[in-house]
């Protein structure tokens, strides 16, 4: 195992951390202040004056955070109230690592990127979490921008729903029936019967991995300068196919083989479900990405490949666009709300959206009962909004909920980690040479943790591993040729979200 390199830091001009801390974070905090000001202005006339006053007062700690960032102040520890409410139980772990920041690496513009970025979003969330009034304690400061982005995704949303509705009404049931039949009648002839439908199921699995992968290309923290109208160009089947060659590592087939490769092993094919597998999604962004994840979940459940899907959203607003539980329920309602996506009530598009919405509602409803059929369960854990890396803390000794998360994920047959930030945490956001193997970079604890995982990530930050020797140089040279004025010597390829990796760990103990 190679020794762990140092983390990316905010004062490294060669890292995207440098511009992130200096340009993107101030923009994001300013947008948060704007959002809060608008929300105060939009309060109903009968709002208690104390709530209005509290809203105005909340602007101050956000401005103070912006000031500290702009003036490169030291990152100070969180005040942890005693007794500590459950929702703040993660703060001592933050403080322990803030205290460990070395002199010269302990300010907003010099600290390790991952730690400081998480502290930034944690501080912002804390402003609201500790508010007196319900209005502000429950307020999602990124809610409006998530909503607007999803509303502007109609083209991609309809395309995917139409594709899925067609599949679910014809192809999927017959495929499932063929596979179930062959499992029931074991023997050489049955294997031949099953071979073709299984191959089609595998092909569909690959397609939905792709959908969920490129759904990650449109996250709002990166799109601070992009118009919402441009988002739909990144979505849709044509865009995905054009991007096929940009998947730099693709272990989808390994994950399929490990989980679904042997249908003979699925002994409990009682009714329609083929297996009793549980697949988890450690979610990333709301809006179109969440929608693409949910469509994937529907495919897994409706095909009978999987019996339970567990979704792991964040428990507080996070990195602008990340999913919090209300985003899931909101999305299901929005799909079925004629005023949200305005479509001809008789159109196939409207019927497809209603169909997808109803299927999701069905599985989410099942999750609340002790259901014997397929179900979608939603579970939060404060660990997902700490600064802690998965290579260090997603294991038996994991801090701030890491051990609990590990216990939970071990029970899944496969865990999808979505997006860039989760990927950075898997690898520790360390300066790995880009030809390092994925398993070496996630480290021995996680690689042998009993958690079988696959990461679907469009690359938007420096840390990338698993590339063939020379590939990074080749990509950088091509990027520099195409973007001669960028001044980044081609490093920008890794911040663009145009390339992706799908990487897998068996988790064998
Ligand atoms: O790299 C830019 C960035 O904002 C990072 O701060 C963060 O890792 C990532 O993008 C967020 O992207 P995602 O939503 O895919 O995790
Ligand atoms: Mg995100």
Coordinates of C-alpha atoms and ligand atoms in Angstrom, one line a residue:
X1 CA 0.0 0.0 0.0
X2 CA 1.4 3.4 -0.9
X3 CA 1.8 5.9 2.0
X4 CA -1.0 8.5 2.1
X5 CA 0.0 11.8 0.5
X6 CA -0.9 15.2 1.9
X7 CA -4.4 16.7 1.4
X8 CA -5.2 19.3 -1.3
X9 CA -5.1 22.8 0.3
X10 CA -6.7 26.1 -0.4
X11 CA -3.4 27.9 -1.0
X12 CA -2.2 25.5 -3.6
X13 CA -2.5 27.5 -6.8
X14 CA -2.4 24.3 -8.8
X15 CA -5.5 23.0 -7.1
X16 CA -9.2 23.9 -7.8
X17 CA -9.3 24.5 -4.0
X18 CA -7.6 27.8 -4.7
X19 CA -10.3 29.3 -6.9
X20 CA -13.0 27.5 -4.9
X21 CA -12.1 29.2 -1.7
X22 CA -11.5 32.6 -3.2
X23 CA -14.2 32.9 -5.9
X24 CA -16.9 30.2 -5.5
X25 CA -17.4 30.3 -1.7
X26 CA -17.9 34.0 -1.4
X27 CA -20.4 33.9 -4.2
X28 CA -22.3 31.0 -2.5
X29 CA -22.4 32.8 0.8
X30 CA -23.5 36.1 -0.9
X31 CA -26.3 34.1 -2.6
X32 CA -27.3 32.6 0.8
X33 CA -27.6 36.2 2.2
X34 CA -29.7 37.3 -0.8
X35 CA -31.9 34.2 -0.5
X36 CA -32.5 34.9 3.2
X37 CA -33.3 38.6 2.5
X38 CA -35.8 37.6 -0.1
X39 CA -37.4 35.0 2.2
X40 CA -37.8 37.6 5.0
X41 CA -39.4 39.9 2.4
X42 CA -41.8 37.2 1.4
X43 CA -43.0 36.2 4.9
X44 CA -46.8 36.4 5.2
X45 CA -48.2 39.6 6.7
X46 CA -49.3 37.9 9.9
X47 CA -45.8 36.5 10.8
X48 CA -44.9 37.3 14.4
X49 CA -42.5 40.3 14.6
X50 CA -40.1 38.2 16.6
X51 CA -39.7 35.8 13.6
X52 CA -39.1 38.6 11.2
X53 CA -36.5 40.1 13.5
X54 CA -34.8 36.8 14.0
X55 CA -34.6 36.3 10.2
X56 CA -32.9 39.7 9.9
X57 CA -30.5 38.8 12.8
X58 CA -29.5 35.6 11.0
X59 CA -27.9 37.6 8.2
X60 CA -25.2 38.8 10.7
X61 CA -23.5 35.4 11.3
X62 CA -23.5 34.6 7.6
X63 CA -21.9 38.0 6.9
X64 CA -19.4 37.3 9.6
X65 CA -18.5 34.0 8.0
X66 CA -18.0 35.8 4.6
X67 CA -15.8 38.4 6.4
X68 CA -13.6 35.7 7.9
X69 CA -13.2 34.0 4.6
X70 CA -12.5 37.2 2.7
X71 CA -9.9 38.2 5.4
X72 CA -8.4 34.8 5.6
X73 CA -9.1 34.5 9.4
X74 CA -8.2 31.4 11.4
X75 CA -10.9 28.7 11.3
X76 CA -12.3 28.7 14.8
X77 CA -13.9 25.8 16.6
X78 CA -17.7 25.5 16.9
X79 CA -19.4 26.4 20.2
X80 CA -20.9 23.2 21.4
X81 CA -23.8 23.7 23.8
X82 CA -24.0 21.5 26.9
X83 CA -26.1 19.3 27.0
X84 CA -25.5 18.7 23.3
X85 CA -28.6 18.2 21.3
X86 CA -28.6 15.2 18.9
X87 CA -28.4 17.4 15.8
X88 CA -25.1 18.9 17.0
X89 CA -23.4 15.7 18.1
X90 CA -21.1 15.9 15.1
X91 CA -19.5 19.2 16.2
X92 CA -16.9 17.8 18.7
X93 CA -15.4 15.7 15.8
X94 CA -15.1 18.9 13.8
X95 CA -13.5 20.7 16.7
X96 CA -11.0 17.9 17.3
X97 CA -9.7 18.3 13.7
X98 CA -9.9 22.1 13.7
X99 CA -7.6 22.0 16.7
X100 CA -5.2 19.7 14.8
X101 CA -4.7 22.2 11.9
X102 CA -1.0 23.0 11.7
X103 CA 0.1 26.6 12.1
X104 CA 0.2 28.1 8.6
X105 CA -2.5 25.8 7.5
X106 CA -5.3 26.9 9.8
X107 CA -6.9 29.8 8.0
X108 CA -9.7 29.8 5.5
X109 CA -7.3 30.3 2.6
X110 CA -4.6 27.9 3.7
X111 CA -6.4 25.0 5.3
X112 CA -7.0 21.6 3.8
X113 CA -9.7 21.9 1.1
X114 CA -12.1 19.1 2.3
X115 CA -12.0 20.1 6.0
X116 CA -12.5 23.8 5.4
X117 CA -15.2 23.4 2.8
X118 CA -17.2 21.2 5.1
X119 CA -16.7 23.6 8.0
X120 CA -18.1 26.4 5.8
X121 CA -21.3 24.6 4.9
X122 CA -21.6 23.3 8.5
X123 CA -21.4 26.8 9.9
X124 CA -24.0 28.0 7.5
X125 CA -26.4 25.2 8.4
X126 CA -25.8 25.9 12.1
X127 CA -27.0 29.4 11.8
X128 CA -30.4 28.1 10.9
X129 CA -30.3 25.0 13.1
X130 CA -29.9 27.0 16.3
X131 CA -32.7 29.5 15.4
X132 CA -35.5 30.0 17.9
X133 CA -38.4 30.0 15.5
X134 CA -39.6 27.0 13.6
X135 CA -39.7 29.1 10.4
X136 CA -35.9 29.5 10.4
X137 CA -34.9 26.3 12.1
X138 CA -36.6 24.4 9.2
X139 CA -35.5 26.8 6.5
X140 CA -33.5 25.4 3.6
X141 CA -31.4 28.3 2.4
X142 CA -30.7 26.4 -0.9
X143 CA -34.3 25.3 -1.3
X144 CA -35.2 28.0 -3.9
X145 CA -32.2 27.4 -6.1
X146 CA -32.7 23.6 -6.1
X147 CA -36.4 24.1 -7.0
X148 CA -35.6 26.5 -9.9
X149 CA -33.0 24.1 -11.3
X150 CA -35.4 21.2 -11.3
X151 CA -38.1 23.3 -12.9
X152 CA -35.7 24.1 -15.7
X153 CA -34.9 20.4 -16.3
X154 CA -38.3 19.6 -18.0
X155 CA -36.8 18.3 -21.2
X156 CA -34.5 15.8 -19.6
X157 CA -37.2 14.8 -17.0
X158 CA -39.8 14.1 -19.6
X159 CA -37.4 12.2 -21.9
X160 CA -36.3 9.9 -19.0
X161 CA -39.9 9.4 -17.7
X162 CA -41.1 8.5 -21.2
X163 CA -38.3 6.0 -21.7
X164 CA -38.9 4.5 -18.3
X165 CA -42.7 4.3 -18.6
X166 CA -42.4 2.4 -21.9
X167 CA -39.9 0.0 -20.4
X168 CA -41.9 -0.7 -17.3
X169 CA -45.1 -1.3 -19.2
X170 CA -43.7 -3.8 -21.7
X171 CA -40.1 -5.0 -21.6
X172 CA -39.5 -5.3 -17.9
X173 CA -42.4 -7.6 -16.9
X174 CA -41.6 -10.1 -19.7
X175 CA -37.9 -10.0 -18.9
X176 CA -38.6 -10.7 -15.2
X177 CA -41.1 -13.4 -16.0
X178 CA -38.5 -15.2 -18.2
X179 CA -35.8 -15.1 -15.6
X180 CA -38.1 -16.2 -12.8
X181 CA -39.3 -19.1 -14.9
X182 CA -35.8 -20.3 -15.6
X183 CA -34.8 -20.1 -11.9
X184 CA -37.8 -22.2 -11.0
X185 CA -37.0 -24.8 -13.5
X186 CA -33.3 -25.3 -12.9
X187 CA -31.2 -27.3 -15.2
X188 CA -29.2 -26.8 -18.4
X189 CA -32.2 -25.9 -20.5
X190 CA -33.3 -23.3 -18.0
X191 CA -29.9 -21.6 -18.1
X192 CA -30.2 -21.2 -21.8
X193 CA -33.7 -19.7 -21.4
X194 CA -32.4 -17.2 -18.9
X195 CA -29.3 -16.2 -20.7
X196 CA -30.9 -13.7 -23.1
X197 CA -33.2 -11.9 -20.7
X198 CA -30.4 -11.7 -18.2
X199 CA -28.2 -10.1 -20.8
X200 CA -30.9 -7.5 -21.5
X201 CA -31.3 -6.8 -17.8
X202 CA -27.6 -6.3 -17.6
X203 CA -27.6 -3.9 -20.5
X204 CA -30.4 -1.9 -18.9
X205 CA -28.5 -1.9 -15.6
X206 CA -25.6 -0.4 -17.5
X207 CA -27.9 2.2 -19.1
X208 CA -29.3 3.3 -15.7
X209 CA -25.8 3.5 -14.2
X210 CA -25.0 5.9 -17.0
X211 CA -28.1 7.9 -16.4
X212 CA -27.3 8.2 -12.7
X213 CA -23.7 9.0 -13.5
X214 CA -24.3 11.9 -15.8
X215 CA -27.1 13.1 -13.7
X216 CA -24.2 14.3 -11.4
X217 CA -22.9 16.6 -14.1
X218 CA -25.3 19.4 -13.1
X219 CA -24.7 20.4 -9.6
X220 CA -25.5 23.9 -8.4
X221 CA -22.4 24.7 -6.4
X222 CA -20.4 24.5 -9.7
X223 CA -22.9 26.3 -11.8
X224 CA -22.6 29.6 -10.1
X225 CA -22.0 31.2 -13.5
X226 CA -24.2 29.1 -15.7
X227 CA -27.7 30.0 -16.8
X228 CA -30.5 27.6 -15.9
X229 CA -31.5 27.4 -19.5
X230 CA -28.1 25.8 -20.3
X231 CA -28.7 22.9 -17.8
X232 CA -31.0 20.9 -20.1
X233 CA -28.2 20.7 -22.7
X234 CA -26.3 18.5 -20.2
X235 CA -29.2 16.2 -19.8
X236 CA -30.9 13.7 -22.0
X237 CA -29.9 10.5 -23.9
X238 CA -27.9 12.2 -26.7
X239 CA -25.7 14.0 -24.2
X240 CA -25.0 10.8 -22.4
X241 CA -24.1 8.8 -25.5
X242 CA -21.8 11.6 -26.6
X243 CA -20.0 11.4 -23.3
X244 CA -19.5 7.6 -23.3
X245 CA -15.8 8.0 -24.3
X246 CA -15.3 10.4 -21.3
X247 CA -15.8 7.6 -18.7
X248 CA -12.2 7.1 -17.8
X249 CA -12.7 4.0 -15.7
X250 CA -15.8 1.9 -15.8
X251 CA -16.2 -1.0 -13.4
X252 CA -20.0 -1.4 -13.9
X253 CA -19.6 -4.9 -15.2
X254 CA -17.7 -6.0 -12.1
X255 CA -20.5 -4.7 -9.8
X256 CA -23.1 -6.5 -12.0
X257 CA -21.2 -9.7 -11.9
X258 CA -20.7 -9.6 -8.2
X259 CA -24.3 -8.8 -7.3
X260 CA -26.5 -10.2 -10.1
X261 CA -24.1 -12.4 -12.0
X262 CA -25.5 -15.6 -10.7
X263 CA -29.3 -15.8 -10.7
X264 CA -29.1 -19.4 -9.7
X265 CA -28.0 -18.2 -6.2
X266 CA -31.3 -16.2 -5.8
X267 CA -33.1 -19.0 -4.1
X268 CA -36.0 -17.0 -2.7
X269 CA -37.6 -16.1 -6.0
X270 CA -41.0 -16.6 -4.4
X271 CA -43.3 -14.2 -6.3
X272 CA -42.1 -11.8 -8.9
X273 CA -39.0 -10.4 -7.2
X274 CA -35.9 -12.2 -8.4
X275 CA -33.9 -11.5 -5.3
X276 CA -34.0 -10.2 -1.8
X277 CA -31.1 -7.8 -2.5
X278 CA -30.8 -4.4 -0.9
X279 CA -29.1 -1.6 -2.8
X280 CA -28.2 1.7 -1.2
X281 CA -27.6 5.1 -2.6
X282 CA -25.5 7.6 -0.6
X283 CA -27.1 10.5 -2.5
X284 CA -25.5 13.7 -3.8
X285 CA -27.6 16.4 -5.5
X286 CA -31.3 17.1 -5.6
X287 CA -33.2 17.9 -8.7
X288 CA -32.3 16.2 -11.9
X289 CA -29.6 14.0 -10.3
X290 CA -31.9 12.8 -7.6
X291 CA -34.5 12.2 -10.3
X292 CA -32.1 10.0 -12.3
X293 CA -31.2 8.1 -9.1
X294 CA -34.9 7.5 -8.4
X295 CA -35.5 6.3 -11.9
X296 CA -32.6 3.8 -11.4
X297 CA -34.1 2.7 -8.1
X298 CA -37.5 2.1 -9.9
X299 CA -35.7 0.0 -12.5
X300 CA -34.0 -2.1 -9.8
X301 CA -37.3 -2.6 -7.9
X302 CA -39.7 -3.0 -10.8
X303 CA -37.4 -5.5 -12.5
X304 CA -37.3 -7.5 -9.3
X305 CA -33.5 -7.3 -9.2
X306 CA -33.7 -5.7 -5.8
X307 CA -36.2 -5.8 -3.0
X308 CA -35.1 -2.8 -1.0
X309 CA -33.5 0.5 -1.9
X310 CA -32.2 2.6 0.9
X311 CA -31.6 6.3 0.2
X312 CA -29.1 8.3 2.3
X313 CA -29.7 12.0 2.0
X314 CA -28.1 14.7 4.1
X315 CA -29.8 15.9 7.3
X316 CA -28.9 19.6 6.7
X317 CA -28.7 21.8 3.6
X318 CA -25.3 21.0 2.2
X319 CA -23.0 22.0 -0.7
X320 CA -25.9 24.0 -2.2
X321 CA -27.6 21.3 -4.2
X322 CA -27.4 18.1 -2.0
X323 CA -30.5 16.2 -1.2
X324 CA -32.2 16.7 2.2
X325 CA -35.3 14.5 3.0
X326 CA -37.9 17.1 2.0
X327 CA -36.4 17.2 -1.6
X328 CA -37.4 13.6 -2.1
X329 CA -41.0 14.1 -1.2
X330 CA -41.1 17.4 -3.0
X331 CA -39.8 15.8 -6.2
X332 CA -42.4 13.1 -6.1
X333 CA -45.2 15.7 -5.7
X334 CA -43.7 18.0 -8.4
X335 CA -43.7 15.2 -11.0
X336 CA -47.5 14.9 -10.5
X337 CA -48.3 18.6 -10.1
X338 CA -49.8 19.9 -13.4
X339 CA -48.7 23.4 -12.4
X340 CA -45.0 22.4 -12.0
X341 CA -44.2 20.9 -15.3
X342 CA -46.9 22.4 -17.6
X343 CA -47.8 19.7 -20.1
X344 CA -50.9 18.9 -22.1
X345 CA -53.0 16.7 -19.6
X346 CA -53.6 14.2 -22.4
X347 CA -50.0 13.9 -23.6
X348 CA -47.8 10.9 -23.2
X349 CA -45.3 13.1 -21.4
X350 CA -47.9 14.0 -18.7
X351 CA -48.9 10.3 -18.3
X352 CA -45.2 9.3 -18.0
X353 CA -44.5 11.8 -15.3
X354 CA -47.6 10.7 -13.4
X355 CA -46.6 7.1 -13.8
X356 CA -43.1 7.6 -12.4
X357 CA -44.5 9.8 -9.6
X358 CA -47.0 7.2 -8.6
X359 CA -44.5 4.3 -8.7
X360 CA -42.2 6.3 -6.4
X361 CA -45.0 7.1 -4.1
X362 CA -45.9 3.5 -3.9
X363 CA -42.4 2.3 -3.0
X364 CA -41.8 5.2 -0.5
X365 CA -45.1 4.4 1.2
X366 CA -44.2 0.7 1.5
X367 CA -41.0 1.8 3.2
X368 CA -43.1 3.0 6.2
X369 CA -44.7 -0.4 6.7
X370 CA -43.2 -3.8 7.2
X371 CA -43.7 -4.4 3.6
X372 CA -43.0 -7.8 2.0
X373 CA -42.8 -6.2 -1.5
X374 CA -40.3 -3.8 -2.9
X375 CA -39.7 -0.6 -0.9
X376 CA -37.7 2.6 -0.8
X377 CA -36.4 3.6 2.6
X378 CA -34.9 7.0 3.5
X379 CA -32.3 7.2 6.3
X380 CA -30.2 10.1 7.5
X381 CA -27.0 10.1 9.5
X382 CA -25.0 13.2 10.6
X383 CA -21.8 11.5 9.4
X384 CA -22.6 12.4 5.8
X385 CA -22.3 16.1 6.7
X386 CA -19.0 15.9 8.6
X387 CA -15.6 16.6 7.2
X388 CA -14.5 13.0 7.9
X389 CA -13.2 11.0 5.0
X390 CA -14.7 7.6 4.3
X391 CA -11.3 6.0 3.9
X392 CA -10.6 6.8 7.6
X393 CA -14.0 6.9 9.3
X394 CA -16.4 4.7 7.5
X395 CA -15.5 1.6 9.5
X396 CA -15.9 0.1 13.0
X397 CA -13.9 2.9 14.7
X398 CA -15.5 5.6 12.6
X399 CA -16.2 8.9 14.4
X400 CA -19.4 11.1 14.5
X401 CA -21.7 8.4 13.1
X402 CA -19.1 6.7 10.9
X403 CA -19.3 3.4 12.7
X404 CA -23.1 3.5 12.6
X405 CA -23.1 4.2 8.9
X406 CA -20.6 1.3 8.3
X407 CA -22.8 -1.1 10.3
X408 CA -25.8 0.0 8.1
X409 CA -24.1 -0.2 4.7
X410 CA -22.6 -3.6 5.5
X411 CA -26.1 -5.0 5.2
X412 CA -26.5 -3.8 1.7
X413 CA -25.6 -6.0 -1.3
X414 CA -24.2 -2.9 -3.1
X415 CA -23.8 0.7 -2.2
X416 CA -23.7 3.5 -4.8
X417 CA -21.8 6.6 -3.8
X418 CA -23.0 9.5 -5.9
X419 CA -21.0 12.5 -7.0
X420 CA -17.9 14.4 -6.6
X421 CA -17.8 15.2 -2.8
X422 CA -18.6 11.6 -1.8
X423 CA -15.8 10.5 -4.1
X424 CA -13.4 13.0 -2.6
X425 CA -14.2 11.6 0.8
X426 CA -13.7 8.0 -0.4
X427 CA -10.2 9.0 -1.4
X428 CA -9.5 11.4 1.5
X429 CA -9.1 14.3 -0.9
X430 CA -5.4 13.5 -0.9
X431 CA -2.9 14.3 -3.6
X432 CA -2.7 10.7 -4.9
X433 CA -0.8 10.2 -8.2
X434 CA -3.5 9.7 -10.7
X435 CA -2.3 6.3 -11.7
X436 CA -2.8 5.0 -8.1
X437 CA -5.3 2.1 -8.0
X438 CA -8.7 2.9 -6.6
X439 CA -8.4 0.2 -4.0
X440 CA -5.1 1.5 -2.8
X441 CA -6.5 5.1 -2.6
X442 CA -9.6 4.1 -0.5
X443 CA -7.2 2.4 1.9
X444 CA -7.1 -1.0 3.5
X445 CA -9.8 -0.3 6.1
X446 CA -12.5 0.6 3.6
X447 CA -11.4 -1.8 0.9
X448 CA -11.8 -4.7 3.4
X449 CA -14.7 -3.3 5.3
X450 CA -17.4 -5.7 4.1
X451 CA -19.1 -2.8 2.3
X452 CA -19.4 -3.5 -1.5
X453 CA -19.4 -0.1 -3.1
X454 CA -19.4 1.6 -6.5
X455 CA -18.8 5.3 -7.0
X456 CA -20.5 7.2 -9.8
X457 CA -18.8 10.5 -10.2
X458 CA -18.3 13.2 -12.8
X459 CA -14.9 14.6 -12.0
X460 CA -15.1 18.2 -10.6
X461 CA -12.1 18.3 -8.3
X462 CA -8.4 17.5 -8.3
X463 CA -8.4 14.0 -6.8
X464 CA -8.6 11.3 -9.5
X465 CA -7.2 7.8 -9.4
X466 CA -7.2 4.7 -11.5
X467 CA -6.0 6.3 -14.7
X468 CA -3.6 4.4 -17.0
X469 CA -0.1 5.8 -17.0
X470 CA 0.1 8.9 -19.2
X471 CA -3.6 9.5 -19.4
X472 CA -3.5 12.5 -17.2
X473 CA -0.8 14.1 -19.3
X474 CA -2.7 13.4 -22.4
X475 CA -6.0 14.9 -21.1
X476 CA -4.1 18.0 -19.7
X477 CA -2.4 18.6 -23.1
X478 CA -5.7 18.3 -25.0
X479 CA -7.4 20.6 -22.5
X480 CA -4.7 23.2 -22.7
X481 CA -4.9 23.2 -26.5
X482 CA -8.6 23.7 -26.4
X483 CA -8.5 26.3 -23.6
X484 CA -5.4 28.3 -24.3
X485 CA -6.4 31.3 -22.2
X486 CA -7.3 29.3 -19.0
X487 CA -3.9 29.7 -17.5
X488 CA -4.1 26.4 -15.8
X489 CA -1.7 24.3 -17.9
X490 CA -4.6 21.9 -18.8
X491 CA -5.4 21.0 -15.1
X492 CA -8.9 22.3 -15.7
X493 CA -10.0 19.0 -17.4
X494 CA -10.4 17.7 -13.9
X495 CA -12.7 20.5 -12.7
X496 CA -14.9 20.6 -15.7
X497 CA -17.4 17.8 -15.0
X498 CA -16.9 16.5 -18.6
X499 CA -15.1 13.3 -17.6
X500 CA -16.3 10.7 -15.2
X501 CA -15.3 7.6 -13.3
X502 CA -17.2 4.5 -12.2
X503 CA -15.1 2.6 -9.7
X504 CA -15.8 -0.5 -7.7
X505 CA -14.6 -2.1 -4.5
X506 CA -15.7 -5.6 -3.5
X507 CA -15.2 -4.8 0.1
X508 CA -14.0 -8.3 0.8
X509 CA -13.1 -8.8 4.4
Ligands
LIG1 O1 -15.2 20.8 -7.1 C1 -16.2 21.7 -7.0 C2 -17.2 21.2 -6.0 O2 -18.1 22.2 -5.6 C3 -16.6 20.6 -4.8 O3 -16.5 21.6 -3.8 C4 -17.4 19.5 -4.4 O4 -16.6 18.4 -4.2 C5 -18.2 19.3 -5.7 O5 -18.0 20.3 -6.6 C6 -19.6 19.2 -5.5 O6 -20.0 18.3 -6.4 P1 -21.0 17.1 -6.2 O7 -22.3 17.8 -6.0 O8 -20.9 16.3 -7.4 O9 -20.5 16.4 -4.9
LIG2 MG1 -23.4 17.9 -4.3

